[in-house]
């Protein structure tokens, strides 16, 4: 333990990783558009123009799709510029009217729908039609049963896409007065390392499943933080949480789970925190109209395919945290796409 076999950088990257996020999430641009064409979404919405468009709930009812998948698809199409949302109602843009309606002489659909045999298309269509994940490791996480091999693979994935964002949190968030930081389902511990490096008075604990805790201590934890960062292994859904921490931090955790499960996690946090303690959610927020931004919306599609969750808006998270008892819920941007949403226990 404490050998820090994977070197943890001494400072942040010299540029933001926004470009890489955009490229990675662009994998969903074509599949979402093609699935929407296949479902007849554009023609159906065009038929609602006399009513000033349709809400996400009405679209879901009209297309017989679930609320979660409908919201995710509409957000991507809004971010791409094929839909706009006004007063909660979605309508087609000129681009969609010209190129995505079947009776338009300029219809692009024959080309866009040319190959429906690809894995990405099939997985998304299945997830949209069933409103449940068609892939992913969420069941292993939920049941607390992660093999060493799966843990190594998944932890490496999460570490690579979290490192730049972690430095953003360390640099931007005020942890004055905090001495103990609990990183819930913290993966490699990357956020704990960044926060502890930026705040000498803070010690951190990575709360994870046993196989991941072994990786944190044996592979990821930098040698200089061996005395300040430890791990505790438990299943966050079924076991009591440790007490004595002023901050409970969750990065990319709420987006993995349903609203009901998120309320449960928030209640567990509320119970274990002291008065004045804070919950911090590091998430890529959908805008309140839920018609973008594009990368956050594509991330919601990613969650639709791989988890029972979705990207939430600030209002969604304010509602979840409020239901658990937290007050003074606010957001602070820490990255071109990520924000910290903080709630305080009275």
XYZ file of C-alpha atoms in Angstrom:
346
model
C 0.000 0.000 0.000
C 0.980 3.625 -0.458
C 3.530 2.864 -3.149
C 1.795 5.048 -5.746
C 2.621 2.718 -8.626
C 0.679 4.893 -11.081
C 2.243 8.352 -10.963
C -0.243 11.052 -9.974
C 0.655 14.311 -11.748
C 1.921 17.208 -9.656
C -0.323 19.681 -11.473
C -3.162 19.899 -13.947
C -2.933 19.436 -17.708
C -1.877 22.578 -19.605
C -5.277 22.808 -21.348
C -8.882 21.777 -20.703
C -10.029 18.341 -21.906
C -13.201 19.863 -23.422
C -12.166 18.849 -26.954
C -11.746 15.210 -25.918
C -15.161 15.245 -24.231
C -16.714 16.651 -27.411
C -15.081 13.987 -29.572
C -16.005 11.137 -27.210
C -19.632 12.216 -26.869
C -19.990 12.873 -30.617
C -20.379 9.086 -30.943
C -24.044 9.660 -30.057
C -24.863 12.422 -32.585
C -25.682 10.156 -35.520
C -27.190 7.267 -33.538
C -29.642 9.553 -31.713
C -30.663 11.245 -34.975
C -31.101 7.876 -36.694
C -33.105 6.377 -33.822
C -35.318 9.495 -33.787
C -35.937 9.049 -37.528
C -36.714 5.375 -36.990
C -39.243 6.234 -34.263
C -40.914 8.817 -36.528
C -40.203 11.569 -33.992
C -39.700 14.394 -36.478
C -42.845 13.666 -38.462
C -44.839 13.190 -35.250
C -43.656 16.569 -33.879
C -44.380 18.228 -37.226
C -47.970 17.073 -36.797
C -48.154 18.959 -33.496
C -47.176 22.327 -34.945
C -50.744 23.708 -34.675
C -50.571 23.061 -30.923
C -47.243 24.893 -30.683
C -45.235 21.677 -30.370
C -45.276 19.056 -27.631
C -43.828 18.533 -24.155
C -41.436 15.675 -23.398
C -44.292 13.868 -21.615
C -46.507 14.213 -24.702
C -43.718 13.003 -26.993
C -43.196 9.942 -24.771
C -46.920 9.142 -24.868
C -47.131 9.741 -28.618
C -44.146 7.524 -29.471
C -44.690 4.953 -26.671
C -41.200 5.596 -25.294
C -40.253 5.941 -21.633
C -39.807 9.310 -19.927
C -36.081 8.886 -19.267
C -35.162 7.897 -22.811
C -37.450 10.533 -24.338
C -35.867 13.294 -22.257
C -32.356 12.157 -23.261
C -33.145 11.953 -26.992
C -34.916 15.339 -27.051
C -31.996 16.979 -25.215
C -29.491 15.717 -27.805
C -31.691 16.758 -30.741
C -32.051 20.189 -29.115
C -28.294 20.428 -28.600
C -27.660 19.408 -32.218
C -30.018 22.120 -33.472
C -32.848 19.946 -34.858
C -35.307 20.912 -32.092
C -35.900 23.952 -29.957
C -37.741 24.143 -26.663
C -39.894 27.102 -25.705
C -42.167 27.122 -22.665
C -41.562 23.409 -22.198
C -42.723 22.539 -25.736
C -40.435 21.084 -28.377
C -40.729 22.152 -32.028
C -38.725 21.450 -35.185
C -36.091 23.878 -36.420
C -35.818 24.801 -40.108
C -33.001 22.257 -40.456
C -35.229 19.439 -39.214
C -38.177 20.592 -41.352
C -36.063 20.651 -44.490
C -33.932 17.549 -44.038
C -35.589 15.167 -41.565
C -39.245 15.076 -42.655
C -40.078 12.121 -44.897
C -42.191 14.123 -47.356
C -39.584 16.864 -47.817
C -37.847 16.824 -51.211
C -34.618 17.499 -49.278
C -35.019 14.471 -46.945
C -31.632 13.129 -45.805
C -33.068 10.093 -44.065
C -32.172 7.498 -46.702
C -28.498 8.261 -46.182
C -28.663 8.718 -42.409
C -30.594 5.480 -41.951
C -28.437 3.538 -44.401
C -26.836 1.278 -41.788
C -29.039 0.187 -38.921
C -27.027 -2.929 -38.163
C -24.308 -1.275 -36.065
C -23.924 -2.106 -32.382
C -24.254 1.517 -31.284
C -27.557 1.953 -33.120
C -28.945 -1.371 -31.837
C -27.953 -0.688 -28.217
C -29.502 2.780 -28.256
C -32.721 1.657 -29.946
C -33.086 -1.155 -27.396
C -32.464 1.238 -24.486
C -34.960 3.775 -25.869
C -37.669 1.211 -26.590
C -37.331 -0.443 -23.163
C -36.374 2.700 -21.198
C -33.690 0.662 -19.432
C -29.960 0.092 -19.879
C -28.861 -2.314 -22.604
C -25.210 -2.531 -21.444
C -22.913 -1.497 -18.608
C -21.630 -2.494 -15.180
C -24.411 -0.903 -13.117
C -25.761 -4.243 -11.801
C -22.319 -5.233 -10.478
C -22.003 -1.871 -8.723
C -25.508 -2.060 -7.272
C -25.042 -5.615 -5.977
C -21.545 -4.842 -4.707
C -20.064 -7.734 -6.673
C -17.095 -6.551 -8.708
C -14.296 -8.959 -9.627
C -10.689 -7.770 -9.421
C -10.428 -7.855 -13.220
C -13.611 -5.804 -13.784
C -12.639 -3.411 -11.008
C -9.236 -2.776 -12.635
C -10.801 -2.097 -16.052
C -13.627 0.162 -14.813
C -11.408 2.085 -12.386
C -8.872 2.830 -15.137
C -11.699 4.094 -17.381
C -13.103 6.412 -14.712
C -9.644 7.647 -13.661
C -8.742 8.729 -17.196
C -11.884 10.795 -17.756
C -11.872 12.282 -14.218
C -8.291 13.454 -13.751
C -8.541 16.882 -15.408
C -11.916 17.539 -13.776
C -10.474 16.555 -10.374
C -7.808 19.242 -10.612
C -10.602 21.696 -11.418
C -12.375 20.784 -8.179
C -9.168 21.071 -6.153
C -8.483 24.531 -7.588
C -11.994 26.013 -7.512
C -13.818 24.709 -4.438
C -13.362 26.237 -0.982
C -12.632 23.495 1.564
C -11.617 25.811 4.395
C -12.760 24.387 7.726
C -12.883 20.864 6.292
C -10.589 18.288 7.884
C -12.224 15.040 6.727
C -13.525 14.363 3.209
C -15.483 11.235 2.231
C -15.318 10.371 -1.493
C -18.372 8.150 -1.977
C -17.921 5.512 -4.697
C -14.699 7.398 -5.369
C -13.099 5.004 -7.851
C -9.326 5.456 -8.070
C -9.474 8.244 -5.465
C -8.537 10.853 -8.031
C -10.795 13.556 -6.518
C -9.573 12.823 -2.993
C -5.960 13.124 -4.154
C -6.616 16.433 -5.936
C -8.519 17.927 -2.980
C -5.910 16.787 -0.433
C -3.035 18.079 -2.571
C -4.736 21.504 -2.803
C -5.740 21.616 0.893
C -3.053 20.632 3.384
C -5.466 20.386 6.313
C -7.748 17.830 4.627
C -7.571 14.046 5.014
C -9.721 11.877 2.767
C -11.354 8.471 2.666
C -12.326 6.705 -0.549
C -15.501 4.705 0.088
C -15.655 1.888 -2.455
C -16.226 -1.812 -3.045
C -13.421 -4.077 -1.722
C -11.797 -4.776 -5.117
C -11.558 -1.032 -5.845
C -10.196 -0.213 -2.376
C -7.339 -2.638 -3.040
C -6.547 -0.792 -6.281
C -6.590 2.624 -4.585
C -4.091 1.489 -1.971
C -1.916 -0.656 -4.223
C -1.887 1.228 -7.524
C -3.358 4.733 -7.465
C -2.637 6.432 -4.127
C 0.426 8.713 -4.360
C 3.149 7.933 -1.809
C 3.034 11.484 -0.408
C -0.662 11.014 0.507
C -0.328 7.581 2.121
C -0.823 9.085 5.611
C -3.739 11.337 4.602
C -5.832 9.130 2.302
C -7.336 5.819 3.338
C -10.157 3.606 2.085
C -13.257 2.031 3.560
C -15.110 -0.743 1.783
C -18.882 -1.006 1.904
C -21.955 -1.110 -0.324
C -23.372 2.427 -0.242
C -26.906 1.165 -0.895
C -27.167 -1.419 1.862
C -24.714 -0.579 4.670
C -24.472 2.244 7.220
C -22.064 5.013 6.276
C -19.158 6.093 8.480
C -19.537 9.302 10.493
C -17.060 12.071 11.274
C -16.747 13.677 7.818
C -17.704 17.304 7.044
C -18.026 16.683 3.279
C -19.547 13.804 1.354
C -18.376 14.035 -2.252
C -19.944 12.198 -5.204
C -18.477 12.478 -8.693
C -20.501 11.018 -11.557
C -22.502 8.932 -9.081
C -26.003 10.398 -9.092
C -26.068 10.209 -12.901
C -25.752 6.399 -12.641
C -28.996 5.927 -10.724
C -32.727 6.604 -10.807
C -34.202 9.570 -8.953
C -35.486 7.275 -6.196
C -32.029 5.739 -5.715
C -30.460 9.221 -5.647
C -32.899 10.325 -2.930
C -31.877 7.203 -0.979
C -28.172 8.060 -1.321
C -28.839 11.674 -0.301
C -30.753 10.469 2.783
C -27.870 8.150 3.769
C -25.508 11.099 3.437
C -27.793 13.399 5.444
C -28.008 10.836 8.251
C -24.213 10.424 8.526
C -23.219 14.106 8.168
C -22.964 16.475 11.159
C -25.024 19.671 11.303
C -23.344 22.114 8.910
C -21.888 19.243 6.894
C -22.111 19.416 3.117
C -22.978 17.061 0.307
C -21.181 17.838 -2.977
C -22.315 16.394 -6.299
C -19.834 16.702 -9.176
C -22.017 16.360 -12.272
C -22.391 17.514 -15.852
C -25.680 19.423 -15.679
C -28.384 19.466 -18.323
C -29.803 22.957 -18.777
C -33.156 23.593 -17.100
C -35.079 23.483 -20.406
C -33.486 20.062 -21.031
C -32.715 20.864 -24.670
C -28.910 20.820 -24.166
C -26.069 21.540 -23.817
C -25.019 19.032 -26.407
C -22.194 17.232 -24.589
C -24.170 16.907 -21.340
C -27.159 15.651 -23.351
C -24.974 13.056 -25.101
C -23.651 11.988 -21.699
C -27.286 11.410 -20.704
C -27.645 9.080 -23.703
C -24.514 7.283 -22.494
C -26.193 6.850 -19.087
C -29.413 5.670 -20.736
C -27.512 2.854 -22.465
C -25.233 1.904 -19.574
C -27.081 2.701 -16.309
C -30.536 3.303 -14.781
C -29.590 7.000 -14.485
C -29.338 10.167 -16.555
C -27.774 13.616 -16.447
C -29.799 15.819 -14.132
C -30.460 19.553 -14.275
C -29.688 21.802 -11.296
C -33.430 21.928 -10.552
C -33.583 18.104 -10.558
C -30.711 17.870 -8.060
C -32.118 20.693 -5.918
C -35.354 18.719 -5.669
C -33.547 15.443 -4.797
C -31.345 17.054 -2.126
C -34.273 19.053 -0.720
C -36.295 15.864 -0.332
C -33.454 14.410 1.774
C -33.374 17.498 4.021
C -30.506 19.533 2.564
C -30.826 23.322 2.285
C -29.049 26.160 0.475
C -28.450 24.079 -2.663
C -26.269 25.882 -5.208
C -24.002 25.152 -8.165
C -20.455 26.247 -8.964
C -18.773 25.577 -12.329
C -15.403 23.830 -11.951
C -14.739 22.746 -15.575
C -16.103 23.680 -19.034
C -18.791 21.006 -18.523
C -18.785 20.062 -14.835
C -20.281 21.777 -11.808
C -20.287 21.109 -8.076
C -23.813 21.141 -6.625
C -23.600 21.664 -2.868
C -26.259 21.197 -0.192
C -25.887 21.815 3.552
C -27.342 19.840 6.463
C -29.049 22.330 8.816
